[in-house]
JSON list of C-alpha atoms (C1' of nucleotides) in Angstrom, two decimals:
[
{"chain": "A", "resi": 1, "resn": "MET", "atom": "CA", "xyz": [-6.74, -19.39, 82.46]},
{"chain": "A", "resi": 2, "resn": "SER", "atom": "CA", "xyz": [-6.03, -16.53, 80.17]},
{"chain": "A", "resi": 3, "resn": "ALA", "atom": "CA", "xyz": [-2.84, -15.19, 78.73]},
{"chain": "A", "resi": 4, "resn": "SER", "atom": "CA", "xyz": [-1.51, -12.00, 80.20]},
{"chain": "A", "resi": 5, "resn": "SER", "atom": "CA", "xyz": [1.82, -11.48, 78.50]},
{"chain": "A", "resi": 6, "resn": "SER", "atom": "CA", "xyz": [2.51, -11.00, 74.82]},
{"chain": "A", "resi": 7, "resn": "ALA", "atom": "CA", "xyz": [4.57, -14.18, 74.89]},
{"chain": "A", "resi": 8, "resn": "GLU", "atom": "CA", "xyz": [1.60, -16.13, 76.23]},
{"chain": "A", "resi": 9, "resn": "ASN", "atom": "CA", "xyz": [-0.69, -14.59, 73.62]},
{"chain": "A", "resi": 10, "resn": "ALA", "atom": "CA", "xyz": [1.75, -15.53, 70.88]},
{"chain": "A", "resi": 11, "resn": "ALA", "atom": "CA", "xyz": [1.99, -19.09, 72.18]},
{"chain": "A", "resi": 12, "resn": "LEU", "atom": "CA", "xyz": [-1.79, -19.37, 72.23]},
{"chain": "A", "resi": 13, "resn": "ALA", "atom": "CA", "xyz": [-2.08, -17.98, 68.73]},
{"chain": "A", "resi": 14, "resn": "LYS", "atom": "CA", "xyz": [0.49, -20.45, 67.44]},
{"chain": "A", "resi": 15, "resn": "LYS", "atom": "CA", "xyz": [-1.33, -23.32, 69.04]},
{"chain": "A", "resi": 16, "resn": "ILE", "atom": "CA", "xyz": [-4.68, -22.25, 67.61]},
{"chain": "A", "resi": 17, "resn": "VAL", "atom": "CA", "xyz": [-3.23, -21.80, 64.12]},
{"chain": "A", "resi": 18, "resn": "GLY", "atom": "CA", "xyz": [-1.80, -25.32, 64.30]},
{"chain": "A", "resi": 19, "resn": "ILE", "atom": "CA", "xyz": [-5.06, -26.81, 65.52]},
{"chain": "A", "resi": 20, "resn": "LEU", "atom": "CA", "xyz": [-7.03, -25.17, 62.72]},
{"chain": "A", "resi": 21, "resn": "LYS", "atom": "CA", "xyz": [-4.56, -26.24, 60.08]},
{"chain": "A", "resi": 22, "resn": "ARG", "atom": "CA", "xyz": [-4.86, -29.87, 61.16]},
{"chain": "A", "resi": 23, "resn": "ARG", "atom": "CA", "xyz": [-8.63, -29.58, 61.31]},
{"chain": "A", "resi": 24, "resn": "PHE", "atom": "CA", "xyz": [-9.24, -27.96, 57.92]},
{"chain": "A", "resi": 25, "resn": "GLY", "atom": "CA", "xyz": [-6.15, -28.65, 55.83]},
{"chain": "A", "resi": 26, "resn": "GLU", "atom": "CA", "xyz": [-6.01, -26.83, 52.52]},
{"chain": "A", "resi": 27, "resn": "ILE", "atom": "CA", "xyz": [-9.21, -24.98, 51.66]},
{"chain": "A", "resi": 28, "resn": "PRO", "atom": "CA", "xyz": [-10.10, -22.73, 48.74]},
{"chain": "A", "resi": 29, "resn": "TRP", "atom": "CA", "xyz": [-10.57, -19.07, 49.63]},
{"chain": "A", "resi": 30, "resn": "TRP", "atom": "CA", "xyz": [-11.37, -15.93, 47.70]},
{"chain": "A", "resi": 31, "resn": "PRO", "atom": "CA", "xyz": [-10.61, -17.02, 44.14]},
{"chain": "A", "resi": 32, "resn": "GLY", "atom": "CA", "xyz": [-10.59, -14.49, 41.35]},
{"chain": "A", "resi": 33, "resn": "ASP", "atom": "CA", "xyz": [-8.31, -11.94, 39.78]},
{"chain": "A", "resi": 34, "resn": "THR", "atom": "CA", "xyz": [-7.10, -8.79, 41.50]},
{"chain": "A", "resi": 35, "resn": "ASP", "atom": "CA", "xyz": [-9.99, -6.66, 40.27]},
{"chain": "A", "resi": 36, "resn": "GLU", "atom": "CA", "xyz": [-12.53, -9.18, 41.53]},
{"chain": "A", "resi": 37, "resn": "VAL", "atom": "CA", "xyz": [-10.84, -9.38, 44.91]},
{"chain": "A", "resi": 38, "resn": "MET", "atom": "CA", "xyz": [-10.93, -5.61, 45.30]},
{"chain": "A", "resi": 39, "resn": "ILE", "atom": "CA", "xyz": [-14.60, -5.47, 44.31]},
{"chain": "A", "resi": 40, "resn": "GLY", "atom": "CA", "xyz": [-15.44, -8.34, 46.64]},
{"chain": "A", "resi": 41, "resn": "ALA", "atom": "CA", "xyz": [-13.55, -6.70, 49.48]},
{"chain": "A", "resi": 42, "resn": "ILE", "atom": "CA", "xyz": [-15.86, -3.69, 49.31]},
{"chain": "A", "resi": 43, "resn": "LEU", "atom": "CA", "xyz": [-19.01, -5.72, 48.81]},
{"chain": "A", "resi": 44, "resn": "THR", "atom": "CA", "xyz": [-18.37, -8.03, 51.76]},
{"chain": "A", "resi": 45, "resn": "GLN", "atom": "CA", "xyz": [-18.32, -5.22, 54.28]},
{"chain": "A", "resi": 46, "resn": "GLN", "atom": "CA", "xyz": [-20.84, -6.14, 56.98]},
{"chain": "A", "resi": 47, "resn": "THR", "atom": "CA", "xyz": [-22.36, -8.70, 54.61]},
{"chain": "A", "resi": 48, "resn": "ARG", "atom": "CA", "xyz": [-22.49, -12.49, 54.14]},
{"chain": "A", "resi": 49, "resn": "TRP", "atom": "CA", "xyz": [-20.19, -13.83, 51.46]},
{"chain": "A", "resi": 50, "resn": "GLU", "atom": "CA", "xyz": [-23.01, -15.74, 49.73]},
{"chain": "A", "resi": 51, "resn": "ASN", "atom": "CA", "xyz": [-24.67, -12.42, 48.92]},
{"chain": "A", "resi": 52, "resn": "VAL", "atom": "CA", "xyz": [-21.39, -11.10, 47.58]},
{"chain": "A", "resi": 53, "resn": "GLU", "atom": "CA", "xyz": [-21.10, -14.09, 45.24]},
{"chain": "A", "resi": 54, "resn": "GLN", "atom": "CA", "xyz": [-24.51, -13.34, 43.82]},
{"chain": "A", "resi": 55, "resn": "ALA", "atom": "CA", "xyz": [-23.56, -9.72, 43.21]},
{"chain": "A", "resi": 56, "resn": "LEU", "atom": "CA", "xyz": [-20.29, -10.78, 41.55]},
{"chain": "A", "resi": 57, "resn": "ARG", "atom": "CA", "xyz": [-22.26, -13.07, 39.24]},
{"chain": "A", "resi": 58, "resn": "LEU", "atom": "CA", "xyz": [-24.53, -10.21, 38.23]},
{"chain": "A", "resi": 59, "resn": "LEU", "atom": "CA", "xyz": [-21.59, -7.87, 37.70]},
{"chain": "A", "resi": 60, "resn": "LYS", "atom": "CA", "xyz": [-19.95, -10.45, 35.43]},
{"chain": "A", "resi": 61, "resn": "GLU", "atom": "CA", "xyz": [-23.15, -11.00, 33.46]},
{"chain": "A", "resi": 62, "resn": "ARG", "atom": "CA", "xyz": [-23.33, -7.27, 32.88]},
{"chain": "A", "resi": 63, "resn": "ASN", "atom": "CA", "xyz": [-19.64, -6.86, 32.09]},
{"chain": "A", "resi": 64, "resn": "LEU", "atom": "CA", "xyz": [-19.10, -4.71, 35.16]},
{"chain": "A", "resi": 65, "resn": "CYS", "atom": "CA", "xyz": [-16.73, -6.96, 37.08]},
{"chain": "A", "resi": 66, "resn": "SER", "atom": "CA", "xyz": [-13.56, -4.98, 36.49]},
{"chain": "A", "resi": 67, "resn": "LEU", "atom": "CA", "xyz": [-12.34, -1.66, 37.78]},
{"chain": "A", "resi": 68, "resn": "SER", "atom": "CA", "xyz": [-12.05, -0.17, 34.31]},
{"chain": "A", "resi": 69, "resn": "ALA", "atom": "CA", "xyz": [-15.67, -1.11, 33.63]},
{"chain": "A", "resi": 70, "resn": "LEU", "atom": "CA", "xyz": [-16.76, 0.39, 36.95]},
{"chain": "A", "resi": 71, "resn": "CYS", "atom": "CA", "xyz": [-14.96, 3.61, 36.10]},
{"chain": "A", "resi": 72, "resn": "ALA", "atom": "CA", "xyz": [-17.07, 3.98, 33.00]},
{"chain": "A", "resi": 73, "resn": "ALA", "atom": "CA", "xyz": [-20.33, 2.65, 34.44]},
{"chain": "A", "resi": 74, "resn": "ASP", "atom": "CA", "xyz": [-23.30, 4.66, 35.65]},
{"chain": "A", "resi": 75, "resn": "LEU", "atom": "CA", "xyz": [-23.95, 4.58, 39.38]},
{"chain": "A", "resi": 76, "resn": "PRO", "atom": "CA", "xyz": [-27.53, 3.21, 39.06]},
{"chain": "A", "resi": 77, "resn": "ASP", "atom": "CA", "xyz": [-26.26, 0.26, 36.99]},
{"chain": "A", "resi": 78, "resn": "ILE", "atom": "CA", "xyz": [-23.71, -0.61, 39.65]},
{"chain": "A", "resi": 79, "resn": "GLU", "atom": "CA", "xyz": [-26.30, -0.21, 42.40]},
{"chain": "A", "resi": 80, "resn": "SER", "atom": "CA", "xyz": [-28.75, -2.51, 40.69]},
{"chain": "A", "resi": 81, "resn": "ALA", "atom": "CA", "xyz": [-26.15, -5.27, 40.35]},
{"chain": "A", "resi": 82, "resn": "ILE", "atom": "CA", "xyz": [-24.99, -5.15, 43.97]},
{"chain": "A", "resi": 83, "resn": "ARG", "atom": "CA", "xyz": [-28.30, -4.50, 45.71]},
{"chain": "A", "resi": 84, "resn": "CYS", "atom": "CA", "xyz": [-28.32, -7.93, 47.34]},
{"chain": "A", "resi": 85, "resn": "THR", "atom": "CA", "xyz": [-25.23, -7.07, 49.39]},
{"chain": "A", "resi": 86, "resn": "GLY", "atom": "CA", "xyz": [-26.95, -4.33, 51.35]},
{"chain": "A", "resi": 87, "resn": "PHE", "atom": "CA", "xyz": [-25.67, -0.76, 51.79]},
{"chain": "A", "resi": 88, "resn": "TYR", "atom": "CA", "xyz": [-25.73, -0.79, 48.01]},
{"chain": "A", "resi": 89, "resn": "ARG", "atom": "CA", "xyz": [-25.74, 2.97, 47.47]},
{"chain": "A", "resi": 90, "resn": "ILE", "atom": "CA", "xyz": [-22.68, 3.67, 49.58]},
{"chain": "A", "resi": 91, "resn": "LYS", "atom": "CA", "xyz": [-20.92, 0.56, 48.25]},
{"chain": "A", "resi": 92, "resn": "ALA", "atom": "CA", "xyz": [-21.52, 1.61, 44.65]},
{"chain": "A", "resi": 93, "resn": "ARG", "atom": "CA", "xyz": [-19.93, 4.95, 45.46]},
{"chain": "A", "resi": 94, "resn": "ARG", "atom": "CA", "xyz": [-17.03, 3.22, 47.17]},
{"chain": "A", "resi": 95, "resn": "LEU", "atom": "CA", "xyz": [-16.46, 1.02, 44.12]},
{"chain": "A", "resi": 96, "resn": "LYS", "atom": "CA", "xyz": [-16.35, 4.10, 41.94]},
{"chain": "A", "resi": 97, "resn": "VAL", "atom": "CA", "xyz": [-13.84, 5.80, 44.22]},
{"chain": "A", "resi": 98, "resn": "LEU", "atom": "CA", "xyz": [-11.66, 2.69, 44.39]},
{"chain": "A", "resi": 99, "resn": "ALA", "atom": "CA", "xyz": [-11.78, 2.22, 40.62]},
{"chain": "A", "resi": 100, "resn": "ALA", "atom": "CA", "xyz": [-10.71, 5.83, 40.11]},
{"chain": "A", "resi": 101, "resn": "PHE", "atom": "CA", "xyz": [-7.91, 5.45, 42.63]},
{"chain": "A", "resi": 102, "resn": "VAL", "atom": "CA", "xyz": [-6.53, 2.34, 40.95]},
{"chain": "A", "resi": 103, "resn": "THR", "atom": "CA", "xyz": [-6.78, 3.52, 37.36]},
{"chain": "A", "resi": 104, "resn": "ASP", "atom": "CA", "xyz": [-6.22, 7.28, 37.67]},
{"chain": "A", "resi": 105, "resn": "THR", "atom": "CA", "xyz": [-4.17, 7.81, 40.81]},
{"chain": "A", "resi": 106, "resn": "CYS", "atom": "CA", "xyz": [-2.07, 4.65, 40.67]},
{"chain": "A", "resi": 107, "resn": "GLY", "atom": "CA", "xyz": [-1.99, 4.07, 36.95]},
{"chain": "A", "resi": 108, "resn": "GLY", "atom": "CA", "xyz": [-3.34, 0.54, 37.08]},
{"chain": "A", "resi": 109, "resn": "VAL", "atom": "CA", "xyz": [-2.92, -2.72, 38.94]},
{"chain": "A", "resi": 110, "resn": "SER", "atom": "CA", "xyz": [0.43, -3.53, 37.34]},
{"chain": "A", "resi": 111, "resn": "VAL", "atom": "CA", "xyz": [1.87, -0.29, 38.72]},
{"chain": "A", "resi": 112, "resn": "MET", "atom": "CA", "xyz": [0.38, -0.95, 42.15]},
{"chain": "A", "resi": 113, "resn": "ASP", "atom": "CA", "xyz": [2.06, -4.32, 42.10]},
{"chain": "A", "resi": 114, "resn": "THR", "atom": "CA", "xyz": [5.47, -2.62, 42.17]},
{"chain": "A", "resi": 115, "resn": "ILE", "atom": "CA", "xyz": [4.69, -0.50, 45.23]},
{"chain": "A", "resi": 116, "resn": "PRO", "atom": "CA", "xyz": [6.11, -1.66, 48.59]},
{"chain": "A", "resi": 117, "resn": "THR", "atom": "CA", "xyz": [3.47, -3.19, 50.85]},
{"chain": "A", "resi": 118, "resn": "GLU", "atom": "CA", "xyz": [3.41, -0.52, 53.57]},
{"chain": "A", "resi": 119, "resn": "GLU", "atom": "CA", "xyz": [3.22, 2.28, 51.05]},
{"chain": "A", "resi": 120, "resn": "LEU", "atom": "CA", "xyz": [0.48, 0.52, 49.13]},
{"chain": "A", "resi": 121, "resn": "ARG", "atom": "CA", "xyz": [-1.43, -0.04, 52.36]},
{"chain": "A", "resi": 122, "resn": "GLU", "atom": "CA", "xyz": [-1.28, 3.63, 53.26]},
{"chain": "A", "resi": 123, "resn": "GLY", "atom": "CA", "xyz": [-2.52, 4.53, 49.80]},
{"chain": "A", "resi": 124, "resn": "LEU", "atom": "CA", "xyz": [-5.47, 2.18, 50.09]},
{"chain": "A", "resi": 125, "resn": "LEU", "atom": "CA", "xyz": [-6.34, 3.46, 53.56]},
{"chain": "A", "resi": 126, "resn": "GLY", "atom": "CA", "xyz": [-6.53, 6.93, 52.11]},
{"chain": "A", "resi": 127, "resn": "VAL", "atom": "CA", "xyz": [-9.38, 5.88, 49.85]},
{"chain": "A", "resi": 128, "resn": "ASN", "atom": "CA", "xyz": [-12.80, 6.70, 51.26]},
{"chain": "A", "resi": 129, "resn": "GLY", "atom": "CA", "xyz": [-14.58, 3.47, 52.09]},
{"chain": "A", "resi": 130, "resn": "ILE", "atom": "CA", "xyz": [-11.44, 1.41, 52.63]},
{"chain": "A", "resi": 131, "resn": "GLY", "atom": "CA", "xyz": [-10.57, 0.71, 56.24]},
{"chain": "A", "resi": 132, "resn": "GLU", "atom": "CA", "xyz": [-7.99, -1.67, 57.69]},
{"chain": "A", "resi": 133, "resn": "GLU", "atom": "CA", "xyz": [-9.79, -4.92, 56.99]},
{"chain": "A", "resi": 134, "resn": "THR", "atom": "CA", "xyz": [-10.64, -4.04, 53.41]},
{"chain": "A", "resi": 135, "resn": "ALA", "atom": "CA", "xyz": [-7.11, -2.79, 52.75]},
{"chain": "A", "resi": 136, "resn": "ASP", "atom": "CA", "xyz": [-5.54, -5.94, 54.19]},
{"chain": "A", "resi": 137, "resn": "SER", "atom": "CA", "xyz": [-7.93, -8.19, 52.27]},
{"chain": "A", "resi": 138, "resn": "ILE", "atom": "CA", "xyz": [-6.91, -6.46, 49.06]},
{"chain": "A", "resi": 139, "resn": "LEU", "atom": "CA", "xyz": [-3.23, -6.69, 49.93]},
{"chain": "A", "resi": 140, "resn": "CYS", "atom": "CA", "xyz": [-3.36, -10.31, 51.07]},
{"chain": "A", "resi": 141, "resn": "TYR", "atom": "CA", "xyz": [-5.74, -11.83, 48.53]},
{"chain": "A", "resi": 142, "resn": "GLY", "atom": "CA", "xyz": [-5.43, -9.40, 45.63]},
{"chain": "A", "resi": 143, "resn": "PHE", "atom": "CA", "xyz": [-1.71, -8.65, 45.69]},
{"chain": "A", "resi": 144, "resn": "ALA", "atom": "CA", "xyz": [-0.35, -11.68, 47.56]},
{"chain": "A", "resi": 145, "resn": "ARG", "atom": "CA", "xyz": [1.29, -9.52, 50.21]},
{"chain": "A", "resi": 146, "resn": "PRO", "atom": "CA", "xyz": [1.87, -10.79, 53.74]},
{"chain": "A", "resi": 147, "resn": "SER", "atom": "CA", "xyz": [-0.57, -8.40, 55.41]},
{"chain": "A", "resi": 148, "resn": "PHE", "atom": "CA", "xyz": [-2.72, -10.39, 57.80]},
{"chain": "A", "resi": 149, "resn": "VAL", "atom": "CA", "xyz": [-6.46, -9.73, 57.76]},
{"chain": "A", "resi": 150, "resn": "ILE", "atom": "CA", "xyz": [-8.19, -9.08, 61.07]},
{"chain": "A", "resi": 151, "resn": "ASP", "atom": "CA", "xyz": [-11.98, -9.27, 60.88]},
{"chain": "A", "resi": 152, "resn": "SER", "atom": "CA", "xyz": [-14.72, -9.75, 63.44]},
{"chain": "A", "resi": 153, "resn": "TYR", "atom": "CA", "xyz": [-14.28, -13.51, 63.29]},
{"chain": "A", "resi": 154, "resn": "THR", "atom": "CA", "xyz": [-10.58, -13.30, 64.05]},
{"chain": "A", "resi": 155, "resn": "GLU", "atom": "CA", "xyz": [-11.42, -11.11, 67.00]},
{"chain": "A", "resi": 156, "resn": "ARG", "atom": "CA", "xyz": [-14.03, -13.56, 68.27]},
{"chain": "A", "resi": 157, "resn": "LEU", "atom": "CA", "xyz": [-11.84, -16.60, 67.90]},
{"chain": "A", "resi": 158, "resn": "ALA", "atom": "CA", "xyz": [-8.98, -14.86, 69.66]},
{"chain": "A", "resi": 159, "resn": "ARG", "atom": "CA", "xyz": [-11.28, -14.13, 72.56]},
{"chain": "A", "resi": 160, "resn": "CYS", "atom": "CA", "xyz": [-12.59, -17.69, 72.59]},
{"chain": "A", "resi": 161, "resn": "GLY", "atom": "CA", "xyz": [-9.04, -18.99, 72.59]},
{"chain": "A", "resi": 162, "resn": "GLY", "atom": "CA", "xyz": [-8.07, -16.90, 75.60]},
{"chain": "A", "resi": 163, "resn": "ILE", "atom": "CA", "xyz": [-5.89, -14.42, 73.74]},
{"chain": "A", "resi": 164, "resn": "THR", "atom": "CA", "xyz": [-6.09, -11.17, 75.68]},
{"chain": "A", "resi": 165, "resn": "THR", "atom": "CA", "xyz": [-4.71, -8.93, 72.94]},
{"chain": "A", "resi": 166, "resn": "HIS", "atom": "CA", "xyz": [-7.17, -6.25, 71.91]},
{"chain": "A", "resi": 167, "resn": "ARG", "atom": "CA", "xyz": [-8.20, -5.93, 68.28]},
{"chain": "A", "resi": 168, "resn": "SER", "atom": "CA", "xyz": [-5.62, -3.38, 67.27]},
{"chain": "A", "resi": 169, "resn": "GLY", "atom": "CA", "xyz": [-2.85, -5.70, 68.45]},
{"chain": "A", "resi": 170, "resn": "LEU", "atom": "CA", "xyz": [-4.02, -8.82, 66.66]},
{"chain": "A", "resi": 171, "resn": "LYS", "atom": "CA", "xyz": [-2.50, -8.02, 63.28]},
{"chain": "A", "resi": 172, "resn": "PRO", "atom": "CA", "xyz": [1.05, -7.67, 64.62]},
{"chain": "A", "resi": 173, "resn": "LEU", "atom": "CA", "xyz": [0.49, -10.65, 66.89]},
{"chain": "A", "resi": 174, "resn": "PHE", "atom": "CA", "xyz": [-0.47, -13.03, 64.07]},
{"chain": "A", "resi": 175, "resn": "GLU", "atom": "CA", "xyz": [2.17, -11.62, 61.75]},
{"chain": "A", "resi": 176, "resn": "SER", "atom": "CA", "xyz": [4.79, -12.31, 64.40]},
{"chain": "A", "resi": 177, "resn": "ILE", "atom": "CA", "xyz": [3.93, -16.01, 64.60]},
{"chain": "A", "resi": 178, "resn": "LEU", "atom": "CA", "xyz": [3.33, -16.78, 60.92]},
{"chain": "A", "resi": 179, "resn": "ALA", "atom": "CA", "xyz": [5.86, -17.53, 58.20]},
{"chain": "A", "resi": 180, "resn": "GLU", "atom": "CA", "xyz": [6.00, -14.49, 55.94]},
{"chain": "A", "resi": 181, "resn": "ASP", "atom": "CA", "xyz": [4.31, -16.38, 53.12]},
{"chain": "A", "resi": 182, "resn": "PRO", "atom": "CA", "xyz": [1.16, -15.08, 51.40]},
{"chain": "A", "resi": 183, "resn": "HIS", "atom": "CA", "xyz": [-0.18, -18.60, 51.07]},
{"chain": "A", "resi": 184, "resn": "VAL", "atom": "CA", "xyz": [0.18, -19.19, 54.80]},
{"chain": "A", "resi": 185, "resn": "TYR", "atom": "CA", "xyz": [-1.64, -15.92, 55.48]},
{"chain": "A", "resi": 186, "resn": "HIS", "atom": "CA", "xyz": [-4.44, -16.86, 53.09]},
{"chain": "A", "resi": 187, "resn": "GLN", "atom": "CA", "xyz": [-5.00, -20.25, 54.62]},
{"chain": "A", "resi": 188, "resn": "THR", "atom": "CA", "xyz": [-4.70, -19.16, 58.22]},
{"chain": "A", "resi": 189, "resn": "HIS", "atom": "CA", "xyz": [-7.27, -16.42, 57.82]},
{"chain": "A", "resi": 190, "resn": "ALA", "atom": "CA", "xyz": [-9.54, -18.80, 55.92]},
{"chain": "A", "resi": 191, "resn": "HIS", "atom": "CA", "xyz": [-9.28, -21.37, 58.72]},
{"chain": "A", "resi": 192, "resn": "ILE", "atom": "CA", "xyz": [-10.10, -18.79, 61.35]},
{"chain": "A", "resi": 193, "resn": "VAL", "atom": "CA", "xyz": [-13.22, -17.63, 59.53]},
{"chain": "A", "resi": 194, "resn": "GLU", "atom": "CA", "xyz": [-14.40, -21.18, 58.83]},
{"chain": "A", "resi": 195, "resn": "TYR", "atom": "CA", "xyz": [-14.11, -22.10, 62.47]},
{"chain": "A", "resi": 196, "resn": "ALA", "atom": "CA", "xyz": [-15.41, -18.91, 64.02]},
{"chain": "A", "resi": 197, "resn": "LYS", "atom": "CA", "xyz": [-18.42, -18.70, 61.70]},
{"chain": "A", "resi": 198, "resn": "GLU", "atom": "CA", "xyz": [-19.68, -21.90, 63.21]},
{"chain": "A", "resi": 199, "resn": "TRP", "atom": "CA", "xyz": [-18.62, -21.64, 66.83]},
{"chain": "A", "resi": 200, "resn": "CYS", "atom": "CA", "xyz": [-18.05, -18.06, 67.90]},
{"chain": "A", "resi": 201, "resn": "THR", "atom": "CA", "xyz": [-21.14, -15.90, 68.07]},
{"chain": "A", "resi": 202, "resn": "LYS", "atom": "CA", "xyz": [-21.06, -12.18, 68.44]},
{"chain": "A", "resi": 203, "resn": "LYS", "atom": "CA", "xyz": [-20.75, -11.62, 72.13]},
{"chain": "A", "resi": 204, "resn": "ARG", "atom": "CA", "xyz": [-19.87, -14.98, 73.53]},
{"chain": "A", "resi": 205, "resn": "CYS", "atom": "CA", "xyz": [-18.37, -18.28, 72.64]},
{"chain": "A", "resi": 206, "resn": "LYS", "atom": "CA", "xyz": [-21.11, -20.72, 71.69]},
{"chain": "A", "resi": 207, "resn": "GLY", "atom": "CA", "xyz": [-19.63, -24.02, 72.73]},
{"chain": "A", "resi": 208, "resn": "CYS", "atom": "CA", "xyz": [-16.34, -23.18, 71.10]},
{"chain": "A", "resi": 209, "resn": "ARG", "atom": "CA", "xyz": [-13.87, -25.95, 71.85]},
{"chain": "A", "resi": 210, "resn": "ILE", "atom": "CA", "xyz": [-10.91, -24.59, 70.04]},
{"chain": "A", "resi": 211, "resn": "MET", "atom": "CA", "xyz": [-8.43, -25.32, 72.78]},
{"chain": "A", "resi": 212, "resn": "ALA", "atom": "CA", "xyz": [-9.80, -28.81, 73.32]},
{"chain": "A", "resi": 213, "resn": "LEU", "atom": "CA", "xyz": [-9.38, -29.96, 69.71]},
{"chain": "A", "resi": 214, "resn": "ASN", "atom": "CA", "xyz": [-6.07, -31.36, 70.80]},
{"chain": "A", "resi": 215, "resn": "GLY", "atom": "CA", "xyz": [-3.14, -29.32, 71.62]},
{"chain": "B", "resi": 1, "resn": "DG", "atom": "C1'", "xyz": [-40.59, -10.04, 64.03]},
{"chain": "B", "resi": 2, "resn": "DA", "atom": "C1'", "xyz": [-36.09, -9.68, 66.10]},
{"chain": "B", "resi": 3, "resn": "DC", "atom": "C1'", "xyz": [-31.46, -10.20, 65.23]},
{"chain": "B", "resi": 4, "resn": "DC", "atom": "C1'", "xyz": [-27.32, -10.53, 62.63]},
{"chain": "B", "resi": 5, "resn": "DA", "atom": "C1'", "xyz": [-23.96, -10.34, 58.64]},
{"chain": "B", "resi": 6, "resn": "DG", "atom": "C1'", "xyz": [-15.94, -11.40, 56.73]},
{"chain": "B", "resi": 7, "resn": "DG", "atom": "C1'", "xyz": [-17.01, -2.39, 58.07]},
{"chain": "B", "resi": 8, "resn": "DT", "atom": "C1'", "xyz": [-16.45, 2.33, 57.49]},
{"chain": "B", "resi": 9, "resn": "DC", "atom": "C1'", "xyz": [-17.53, 7.06, 57.92]},
{"chain": "B", "resi": 10, "resn": "DC", "atom": "C1'", "xyz": [-19.45, 10.99, 60.19]},
{"chain": "B", "resi": 11, "resn": "DT", "atom": "C1'", "xyz": [-21.31, 13.36, 64.05]},
{"chain": "B", "resi": 12, "resn": "DT", "atom": "C1'", "xyz": [-21.47, 14.22, 69.13]},
{"chain": "B", "resi": 13, "resn": "DG", "atom": "C1'", "xyz": [-20.28, 14.62, 73.91]},
{"chain": "C", "resi": 1, "resn": "DC", "atom": "C1'", "xyz": [-10.90, 9.88, 71.80]},
{"chain": "C", "resi": 2, "resn": "DA", "atom": "C1'", "xyz": [-15.20, 6.88, 72.92]},
{"chain": "C", "resi": 3, "resn": "DA", "atom": "C1'", "xyz": [-19.81, 6.24, 71.75]},
{"chain": "C", "resi": 4, "resn": "DG", "atom": "C1'", "xyz": [-23.65, 6.33, 68.73]},
{"chain": "C", "resi": 5, "resn": "DG", "atom": "C1'", "xyz": [-25.91, 6.45, 64.35]},
{"chain": "C", "resi": 6, "resn": "DA", "atom": "C1'", "xyz": [-26.30, 5.70, 59.30]},
{"chain": "C", "resi": 7, "resn": "DC", "atom": "C1'", "xyz": [-25.94, 2.86, 55.56]},
{"chain": "C", "resi": 8, "resn": "DA", "atom": "C1'", "xyz": [-29.86, -1.67, 53.57]},
{"chain": "C", "resi": 9, "resn": "DT", "atom": "C1'", "xyz": [-30.72, -6.30, 51.75]},
{"chain": "C", "resi": 10, "resn": "DG", "atom": "C1'", "xyz": [-31.31, -11.14, 52.88]},
{"chain": "C", "resi": 11, "resn": "DG", "atom": "C1'", "xyz": [-31.10, -15.24, 55.82]},
{"chain": "C", "resi": 12, "resn": "DT", "atom": "C1'", "xyz": [-32.29, -17.74, 60.36]}
]
DNA sequence: GACCAGGTCCTTG
DNA sequence: CAAGGACATGGT
């Protein structure tokens, strides 16, 4: 059976969140300072996280793992460090644009930290190369704001779990059933990705037993 | 060799 | 506004 009302979708989402929390407990996710989170958020677009880690290592080795360093760096140097993440030319440009936005437009991370979440989100979305997922990743993991991240894995798991809400409705759905606590948002999204990476393939559920893991 | 990966932007119909 | 293509390396 599948949910048809928003109340049923919310109940399903709550149940799934609880199941995943019991299954995974506390897990580490996206460590690093705000600059590193923002850089990683761009690099992970359509890319495996393991490749992003490699690129972050190279950036650190070359003293390029900060937005101020990226502002001053030459494009080819950035490209060479992040090549392993794919789409490296466009991502290098996006890093430059983001770095300029943070340092020049905003006046630095400490200033951004004082901006209300919705306003900050709109600002980020106005940056070329930053869409909803990247913006919410930056807000959630970089600025500890309760802005839930919806990625392809969240979408897959929701489908596997029988949630009928379409992608655009998932963010408000999850935010409505979670405590407004950045740590809860971090862990919940981490749990979803950990589970869906293994069990929910692109088009169909591959033996996903999310609703059978006890309810 | 085919297919996919923690998206986003731009161009068409 | 939906659909399609471009961006690109690396792993299974």
